[in-house]
Coordinates of N, CA and C and ligand atoms in Angstrom, one line a residue:
M1 N -7.6 1.4 -23.7 CA -7.4 1.2 -22.3 C -8.7 0.5 -21.7
V2 N -8.5 -0.6 -21.1 CA -9.7 -1.3 -20.5 C -10.2 -0.5 -19.3
K3 N -11.4 -0.7 -18.9 CA -12.0 -0.1 -17.7 C -11.8 1.4 -17.7
N4 N -12.1 2.1 -18.8 CA -12.1 3.5 -18.7 C -13.2 4.0 -17.8
R5 N -12.8 5.0 -17.0 CA -13.8 5.7 -16.2 C -13.8 7.2 -16.4
Q6 N -14.9 7.8 -16.7 CA -15.0 9.2 -17.1 C -14.2 10.1 -16.1
N7 N -14.3 9.9 -14.9 CA -13.7 10.8 -13.9 C -12.4 10.4 -13.4
V8 N -11.8 9.4 -14.1 CA -10.4 8.9 -13.6 C -9.4 9.1 -14.8
K9 N -8.4 9.8 -14.5 CA -7.4 10.1 -15.6 C -6.1 9.2 -15.2
V10 N -5.7 8.4 -16.2 CA -4.6 7.4 -15.9 C -3.3 8.2 -15.5
L11 N -2.8 7.8 -14.4 CA -1.5 8.4 -13.9 C -0.4 7.3 -14.1
L12 N -0.7 6.1 -13.7 CA 0.3 5.0 -13.7 C -0.3 3.8 -14.4
S13 N 0.2 3.5 -15.6 CA -0.5 2.4 -16.3 C -0.1 1.0 -15.7
E14 N -0.9 0.0 -16.1 CA -0.6 -1.3 -15.7 C 0.8 -1.8 -15.9
K15 N 1.3 -1.4 -17.1 CA 2.7 -1.8 -17.4 C 3.7 -1.1 -16.5
V16 N 3.5 0.2 -16.3 CA 4.4 1.0 -15.5 C 4.4 0.4 -14.1
I17 N 3.2 0.1 -13.6 CA 3.1 -0.5 -12.2 C 3.9 -1.8 -12.2
S18 N 3.6 -2.7 -13.2 CA 4.2 -4.0 -13.1 C 5.7 -4.0 -13.2
N19 N 6.3 -3.1 -14.0 CA 7.7 -2.9 -14.0 C 8.3 -2.5 -12.7
R20 N 7.6 -1.5 -12.1 CA 8.1 -1.0 -10.8 C 8.0 -2.0 -9.7
V21 N 6.9 -2.8 -9.7 CA 6.8 -3.9 -8.7 C 7.9 -4.9 -8.8
K22 N 8.3 -5.2 -10.0 CA 9.5 -6.1 -10.2 C 10.7 -5.5 -9.6
E23 N 10.9 -4.2 -9.9 CA 12.1 -3.5 -9.3 C 12.1 -3.6 -7.8
L24 N 11.0 -3.3 -7.2 CA 10.9 -3.3 -5.8 C 11.2 -4.7 -5.2
A25 N 10.7 -5.7 -5.9 CA 11.0 -7.1 -5.4 C 12.5 -7.3 -5.4
R26 N 13.2 -6.9 -6.5 CA 14.6 -7.1 -6.6 C 15.3 -6.4 -5.4
Q27 N 14.9 -5.2 -5.1 CA 15.5 -4.3 -4.1 C 15.3 -5.0 -2.7
I28 N 14.1 -5.5 -2.5 CA 13.8 -6.2 -1.2 C 14.6 -7.5 -1.0
E29 N 14.7 -8.2 -2.1 CA 15.5 -9.5 -2.1 C 17.0 -9.1 -1.8
A30 N 17.5 -8.1 -2.4 CA 18.9 -7.7 -2.2 C 19.1 -7.3 -0.7
D31 N 18.2 -6.7 -0.1 CA 18.3 -6.2 1.3 C 18.1 -7.4 2.3
C32 N 17.2 -8.3 1.9 CA 16.8 -9.3 2.9 C 17.7 -10.6 2.9
G33 N 18.5 -10.7 1.8 CA 19.3 -11.9 1.7 C 18.5 -13.2 2.0
N34 N 19.0 -14.0 3.0 CA 18.3 -15.3 3.2 C 17.3 -15.2 4.3
V35 N 17.0 -14.0 4.7 CA 16.1 -13.8 5.9 C 14.7 -14.3 5.5
E36 N 14.0 -15.0 6.4 CA 12.6 -15.3 6.2 C 11.7 -14.2 6.5
L37 N 10.8 -13.9 5.7 CA 9.9 -12.7 6.0 C 8.5 -13.1 6.2
I38 N 7.9 -12.4 7.1 CA 6.4 -12.4 7.2 C 5.9 -11.1 6.5
V39 N 5.3 -11.3 5.4 CA 4.8 -10.1 4.6 C 3.4 -9.8 5.0
I40 N 3.2 -8.6 5.6 CA 1.8 -8.3 6.0 C 1.2 -7.2 5.1
G41 N 0.1 -7.6 4.5 CA -0.6 -6.6 3.6 C -1.7 -5.9 4.4
L42 N -1.9 -4.7 4.1 CA -2.9 -3.9 4.7 C -4.2 -3.9 3.8
L43 N -5.2 -4.5 4.3 CA -6.5 -4.6 3.6 C -7.3 -3.3 3.7
K44 N -8.1 -2.9 2.7 CA -8.1 -3.7 1.4 C -7.2 -3.1 0.4
G45 N -6.8 -1.9 0.6 CA -6.1 -1.1 -0.4 C -4.9 -1.8 -1.1
A46 N -4.1 -2.5 -0.3 CA -2.9 -3.1 -0.8 C -3.1 -4.5 -1.5
C47 N -4.3 -4.9 -1.6 CA -4.6 -6.3 -2.1 C -3.9 -6.6 -3.4
Y48 N -4.0 -5.8 -4.4 CA -3.4 -6.2 -5.7 C -1.8 -6.0 -5.7
F49 N -1.4 -4.9 -5.1 CA 0.0 -4.7 -4.9 C 0.7 -5.8 -4.2
F50 N 0.0 -6.2 -3.1 CA 0.5 -7.3 -2.2 C 0.6 -8.6 -3.0
A51 N -0.5 -8.9 -3.8 CA -0.5 -10.2 -4.5 C 0.6 -10.2 -5.6
D52 N 0.8 -9.0 -6.3 CA 1.8 -9.0 -7.3 C 3.2 -9.0 -6.7
L53 N 3.4 -8.2 -5.7 CA 4.8 -8.1 -5.1 C 5.2 -9.5 -4.5
T54 N 4.3 -10.1 -3.7 CA 4.8 -11.3 -3.0 C 5.1 -12.4 -4.1
R55 N 4.3 -12.4 -5.2 CA 4.6 -13.4 -6.2 C 5.9 -13.2 -7.0
K56 N 6.4 -12.0 -6.9 CA 7.6 -11.6 -7.6 C 8.8 -11.8 -6.7
L57 N 8.6 -11.9 -5.3 CA 9.7 -12.0 -4.4 C 10.3 -13.4 -4.3
D58 N 11.5 -13.5 -4.6 CA 12.2 -14.8 -4.6 C 12.8 -15.0 -3.2
L59 N 12.0 -15.1 -2.2 CA 12.4 -15.2 -0.8 C 11.4 -16.2 -0.1
N60 N 11.8 -16.8 1.0 CA 10.9 -17.6 1.8 C 9.9 -16.6 2.5
V61 N 8.7 -16.6 2.2 CA 7.8 -15.7 2.8 C 6.5 -16.4 3.3
Q62 N 6.0 -15.8 4.4 CA 4.7 -16.2 4.9 C 3.8 -15.0 4.7
I63 N 2.6 -15.2 4.3 CA 1.7 -14.0 4.0 C 0.6 -13.8 5.1
E64 N 0.4 -12.6 5.5 CA -0.6 -12.3 6.5 C -1.3 -11.0 6.1
F65 N -2.4 -10.8 6.6 CA -3.1 -9.5 6.4 C -3.6 -8.9 7.7
I66 N -3.6 -7.6 7.7 CA -4.3 -6.9 8.7 C -5.1 -5.8 8.1
K67 N -6.1 -5.4 8.8 CA -7.0 -4.3 8.3 C -6.9 -3.1 9.3
A68 N -6.6 -2.0 8.7 CA -6.6 -0.8 9.5 C -7.6 0.2 8.9
S69 N -8.3 0.9 9.7 CA -9.2 1.8 9.0 C -9.1 3.2 9.6
S70 N -8.9 4.2 8.7 CA -8.7 5.6 9.2 C -9.7 6.5 8.5
Y71 N -10.1 6.1 7.3 CA -10.9 7.0 6.5 C -12.4 6.7 6.8
G72 N -13.2 7.8 7.0 CA -14.6 7.7 7.0 C -15.0 7.5 5.6
S73 N -15.9 8.4 5.1 CA -16.2 8.4 3.7 C -15.5 9.5 3.0
G74 N -15.4 9.5 1.7 CA -14.8 10.6 0.9 C -13.3 10.5 0.9
Q75 N -12.7 11.7 0.8 CA -11.3 11.8 0.5 C -10.4 12.2 1.7
V76 N -11.1 12.4 2.9 CA -10.4 13.0 4.0 C -10.2 11.9 5.1
S77 N -9.0 11.8 5.7 CA -8.8 10.8 6.7 C -9.4 11.3 8.0
S78 N -9.9 10.4 8.8 CA -10.5 10.8 10.1 C -9.4 11.0 11.1
G79 N -8.2 10.5 10.9 CA -7.1 10.8 11.8 C -7.0 9.7 12.9
T80 N -8.1 9.0 13.1 CA -8.1 8.0 14.2 C -7.9 6.7 13.5
V81 N -6.9 5.9 13.8 CA -6.7 4.6 13.1 C -7.1 3.5 14.0
A82 N -7.9 2.6 13.6 CA -8.2 1.4 14.3 C -7.8 0.1 13.6
I83 N -7.2 -0.8 14.3 CA -6.9 -2.1 13.7 C -8.1 -2.9 13.8
T84 N -8.8 -3.2 12.7 CA -10.1 -3.9 12.8 C -10.0 -5.4 12.5
Q85 N -8.8 -5.8 12.0 CA -8.6 -7.2 11.8 C -7.1 -7.5 11.9
D86 N -6.8 -8.4 12.8 CA -5.4 -8.6 13.1 C -4.8 -9.9 12.4
M87 N -3.4 -10.0 12.4 CA -2.8 -11.2 11.8 C -3.1 -12.4 12.6
S88 N -2.9 -13.5 11.9 CA -3.3 -14.8 12.6 C -2.1 -15.6 13.1
C89 N -0.9 -15.0 13.0 CA 0.3 -15.8 13.5 C 1.1 -14.9 14.4
S90 N 2.1 -15.5 15.1 CA 2.9 -14.7 16.0 C 4.1 -14.2 15.2
I91 N 4.4 -12.9 15.4 CA 5.5 -12.3 14.7 C 6.7 -12.0 15.7
S92 N 6.6 -12.6 16.9 CA 7.7 -12.4 17.9 C 9.0 -13.0 17.3
G93 N 10.0 -12.1 17.3 CA 11.3 -12.6 16.9 C 11.4 -12.7 15.4
K94 N 10.4 -12.4 14.6 CA 10.4 -12.6 13.2 C 10.7 -11.3 12.4
N95 N 11.0 -11.4 11.1 CA 11.3 -10.3 10.3 C 10.0 -10.0 9.5
V96 N 9.6 -8.7 9.6 CA 8.3 -8.4 9.0 C 8.5 -7.4 7.9
L97 N 7.7 -7.5 6.9 CA 7.6 -6.5 5.8 C 6.1 -6.0 5.7
I98 N 5.9 -4.8 6.0 CA 4.5 -4.2 5.8 C 4.3 -3.8 4.4
V99 N 3.2 -4.1 3.8 CA 2.9 -3.7 2.4 C 1.7 -2.9 2.4
E100 N 1.8 -1.6 2.0 CA 0.7 -0.6 2.0 C 0.5 -0.1 0.6
D101 N -0.7 0.3 0.4 CA -1.0 0.9 -1.0 C -0.5 2.3 -1.1
I102 N -0.8 3.2 -0.1 CA -0.4 4.6 -0.2 C -0.2 5.2 1.2
V103 N 0.9 6.0 1.3 CA 1.1 6.7 2.6 C 0.8 8.1 2.3
D104 N -0.2 8.6 3.1 CA -0.7 10.0 2.8 C -0.3 10.8 4.1
T105 N -1.1 10.9 5.1 CA -0.7 11.7 6.3 C 0.4 10.9 7.1
G106 N 0.4 9.6 6.9 CA 1.4 8.7 7.6 C 0.8 8.1 8.8
Q107 N -0.4 8.5 9.2 CA -1.0 8.1 10.5 C -1.4 6.6 10.5
T108 N -1.8 6.1 9.4 CA -2.1 4.6 9.3 C -0.9 3.8 9.5
L109 N 0.2 4.1 8.7 CA 1.4 3.3 8.8 C 2.0 3.4 10.2
K110 N 2.0 4.6 10.7 CA 2.5 4.8 12.1 C 1.8 4.0 13.1
A111 N 0.5 4.0 13.0 CA -0.3 3.2 14.0 C -0.1 1.7 13.8
V112 N 0.0 1.3 12.5 CA 0.3 -0.1 12.3 C 1.7 -0.5 12.8
L113 N 2.7 0.4 12.6 CA 4.0 0.1 13.1 C 4.0 0.0 14.6
N114 N 3.3 0.9 15.3 CA 3.2 0.8 16.8 C 2.6 -0.5 17.2
H115 N 1.5 -0.8 16.5 CA 0.8 -2.1 16.8 C 1.7 -3.3 16.7
L116 N 2.4 -3.4 15.6 CA 3.2 -4.5 15.3 C 4.5 -4.6 16.2
W117 N 5.1 -3.4 16.5 CA 6.2 -3.5 17.4 C 5.8 -4.0 18.8
S118 N 4.6 -3.9 19.2 CA 4.2 -4.4 20.5 C 4.2 -5.9 20.6
F119 N 4.4 -6.6 19.4 CA 4.5 -8.0 19.5 C 5.9 -8.5 19.4
S120 N 6.9 -7.6 19.5 CA 8.3 -7.9 19.6 C 8.9 -8.6 18.4
P121 N 8.6 -8.1 17.2 CA 9.3 -8.7 16.0 C 10.8 -8.4 16.0
A122 N 11.6 -9.1 15.3 CA 13.1 -8.8 15.2 C 13.3 -7.6 14.4
S123 N 12.5 -7.4 13.3 CA 12.7 -6.2 12.5 C 11.3 -6.0 11.7
I124 N 11.2 -4.7 11.4 CA 10.0 -4.4 10.5 C 10.5 -3.5 9.4
R125 N 10.3 -3.9 8.2 CA 10.5 -3.0 7.0 C 9.2 -2.6 6.5
T126 N 9.2 -1.4 5.8 CA 7.9 -0.9 5.3 C 8.0 -0.6 3.8
C127 N 6.9 -0.9 3.1 CA 6.9 -0.8 1.6 C 5.6 -0.2 1.2
T128 N 5.6 0.9 0.5 CA 4.3 1.4 -0.1 C 4.4 1.6 -1.6
L129 N 3.4 1.3 -2.3 CA 3.4 1.5 -3.7 C 3.4 3.0 -4.1
V130 N 2.6 3.8 -3.3 CA 2.5 5.2 -3.6 C 2.8 6.0 -2.4
D131 N 3.5 7.1 -2.6 CA 3.8 8.0 -1.4 C 3.3 9.4 -1.8
K132 N 2.7 10.1 -0.9 CA 2.3 11.5 -1.1 C 2.9 12.3 0.0
P133 N 4.2 12.5 0.0 CA 4.9 13.2 1.1 C 4.5 14.6 1.4
S134 N 3.9 15.3 0.5 CA 3.4 16.6 0.8 C 2.3 16.7 1.7
R135 N 1.6 15.5 2.0 CA 0.5 15.5 2.9 C 0.8 15.0 4.3
R136 N 2.1 14.7 4.5 CA 2.5 14.0 5.8 C 2.2 14.9 7.0
K137 N 1.5 14.2 8.0 CA 1.3 14.9 9.3 C 2.1 14.3 10.4
V138 N 2.5 13.0 10.3 CA 3.4 12.4 11.2 C 4.6 11.8 10.5
S139 N 5.7 11.8 11.1 CA 6.9 11.3 10.4 C 6.9 9.8 10.5
V140 N 7.2 9.1 9.4 CA 7.2 7.7 9.4 C 8.2 7.3 8.3
D141 N 9.1 6.3 8.7 CA 10.1 5.8 7.7 C 9.5 4.8 6.8
V142 N 9.7 5.1 5.5 CA 9.2 4.1 4.5 C 10.5 3.6 3.8
D143 N 10.7 2.3 3.9 CA 12.0 1.7 3.3 C 11.9 1.6 1.8
Y144 N 10.7 1.2 1.3 CA 10.6 1.0 -0.2 C 9.4 1.8 -0.7
I145 N 9.6 2.6 -1.7 CA 8.5 3.4 -2.3 C 8.4 3.2 -3.8
G146 N 7.3 2.8 -4.2 CA 7.1 2.6 -5.7 C 7.1 3.9 -6.4
F147 N 6.2 4.8 -6.1 CA 6.0 6.0 -6.8 C 5.7 7.1 -5.8
T148 N 6.4 8.3 -6.1 CA 6.1 9.5 -5.3 C 5.2 10.4 -6.1
I149 N 4.1 10.8 -5.6 CA 3.2 11.6 -6.4 C 2.8 12.9 -5.7
E150 N 2.2 13.8 -6.5 CA 1.8 15.1 -6.0 C 0.5 14.8 -5.2
D151 N 0.0 15.9 -4.6 CA -1.2 15.8 -3.8 C -2.5 15.7 -4.6
N152 N -2.7 14.5 -5.1 CA -3.9 14.2 -5.9 C -4.6 13.0 -5.2
F153 N -5.9 12.9 -5.3 CA -6.6 11.7 -4.8 C -6.6 10.7 -5.9
V154 N -6.0 9.6 -5.7 CA -5.8 8.5 -6.7 C -6.7 7.3 -6.4
V155 N -7.1 6.6 -7.4 CA -7.9 5.4 -7.2 C -7.3 4.3 -8.2
G156 N -7.7 3.1 -7.9 CA -7.4 2.0 -8.8 C -6.3 1.1 -8.2
Y157 N -6.1 -0.1 -8.8 CA -5.1 -1.0 -8.3 C -5.2 -1.2 -6.8
G158 N -6.4 -1.3 -6.3 CA -6.7 -1.5 -4.9 C -7.2 -0.3 -4.1
M159 N -6.9 0.9 -4.7 CA -7.3 2.1 -3.9 C -8.7 2.6 -4.3
D160 N -9.4 3.1 -3.4 CA -10.8 3.4 -3.6 C -11.2 4.8 -3.2
L161 N -12.4 5.1 -3.7 CA -13.2 6.2 -3.2 C -14.5 5.7 -2.8
D162 N -14.8 5.7 -1.5 CA -16.0 5.1 -1.0 C -16.3 3.7 -1.5
G163 N -15.3 2.9 -1.6 CA -15.4 1.5 -1.9 C -15.4 1.2 -3.4
M164 N -15.4 2.3 -4.2 CA -15.4 2.1 -5.7 C -14.0 2.2 -6.3
Y165 N -13.8 1.7 -7.5 CA -12.6 1.9 -8.4 C -11.4 1.0 -8.0
R166 N -11.6 0.2 -6.9 CA -10.4 -0.6 -6.5 C -10.0 -1.5 -7.6
D167 N -11.0 -2.0 -8.4 CA -10.7 -3.0 -9.5 C -10.0 -2.5 -10.7
L168 N -9.8 -1.2 -10.8 CA -9.1 -0.7 -12.0 C -7.7 -1.2 -12.0
P169 N -7.2 -1.7 -13.2 CA -5.8 -2.3 -13.2 C -4.7 -1.2 -13.2
Y170 N -5.1 0.0 -13.4 CA -4.1 1.1 -13.4 C -4.4 2.0 -12.2
I171 N -3.5 3.0 -12.0 CA -3.8 4.0 -10.9 C -4.1 5.3 -11.6
G172 N -5.2 6.0 -11.2 CA -5.6 7.2 -11.9 C -6.0 8.3 -10.9
I173 N -5.9 9.5 -11.4 CA -6.3 10.7 -10.6 C -7.8 10.8 -10.7
Y174 N -8.5 10.9 -9.5 CA -9.9 11.0 -9.5 C -10.2 12.5 -9.5
S175 N -11.2 12.9 -10.4 CA -11.7 14.3 -10.3 C -13.2 14.2 -10.5
K176 N -13.8 15.0 -9.7 CA -15.3 15.1 -9.7 C -15.8 15.7 -11.0
L177 N -16.8 15.2 -11.6 CA -17.3 15.8 -12.8 C -18.1 17.0 -12.5
N178 N -18.1 18.0 -13.3 CA -18.8 19.3 -12.9 C -20.3 19.3 -13.4
N179 N -20.9 18.1 -13.7 CA -22.3 18.2 -14.1 C -23.1 17.2 -13.3
Ligands
IMP1 P1 -2.9 8.0 5.9 O1 -3.2 7.4 7.3 O2 -3.4 9.4 5.8 O3 -1.4 7.9 5.5 O4 -3.7 7.3 4.9 C1 -3.4 6.0 4.5 C2 -4.6 5.3 3.9 O5 -5.6 6.3 3.4 C3 -4.2 4.5 2.7 O6 -3.9 3.2 3.2 C4 -5.4 4.5 1.8 O7 -6.2 3.5 2.1 C5 -6.0 5.9 2.1 N1 -5.7 6.9 1.1 C6 -4.8 7.9 1.3 N2 -4.7 8.7 0.2 C7 -5.5 8.1 -0.7 C8 -5.8 8.3 -2.1 O8 -5.3 9.2 -2.8 N3 -6.6 7.4 -2.7 C9 -7.2 6.4 -2.0 N4 -6.9 6.1 -0.8 C10 -6.1 6.9 -0.1
MG2 MG1 -4.6 1.5 2.7

């Protein structure tokens, strides 16, 4: 395995992720038909998932990014979500797909949904690669879910701990070393 890290145990391999991303793309295509989509990725966590998913989607898409921040440092969400970078086009009357790395308490996705609905899009669909439903604090509908996992802190394939481990090509469970 490339990029082994001592305190990260592989949960979802590169191959498993790539197969699932292809399946999600087929599912989204089937639902969206000929609709044009504005696909909005949430930075930075969704960067690799977004890049892989959009390249697999056989639809007319426009790509955009927004940045929402909820986490201070470490593994606990601050609960307050700020949109720190907004998209650069109008989504009024358009069909939007939000692409997120992981839904945990649900607060980030909920805040992003509220933000985007304020621009009057025609529709918003939501897609996350990883879902941790046992941690949910606010209810939020997710249309497409790659993997549902237990309450573990995961890193890799875009997801970080204090800015590190995003570059791992797999998703792994982070555990603190005892020494
Ligand atoms: P939420 O607002 O609690 O749903 O958190 C969503 C955001 O927190 C995600 O977009 C991630 O950036 C981050 N996050 C939540 N759980 C994890 C995790 O297990 N590993 C890395 N980042 C996480
Ligand atoms: Mg994120």
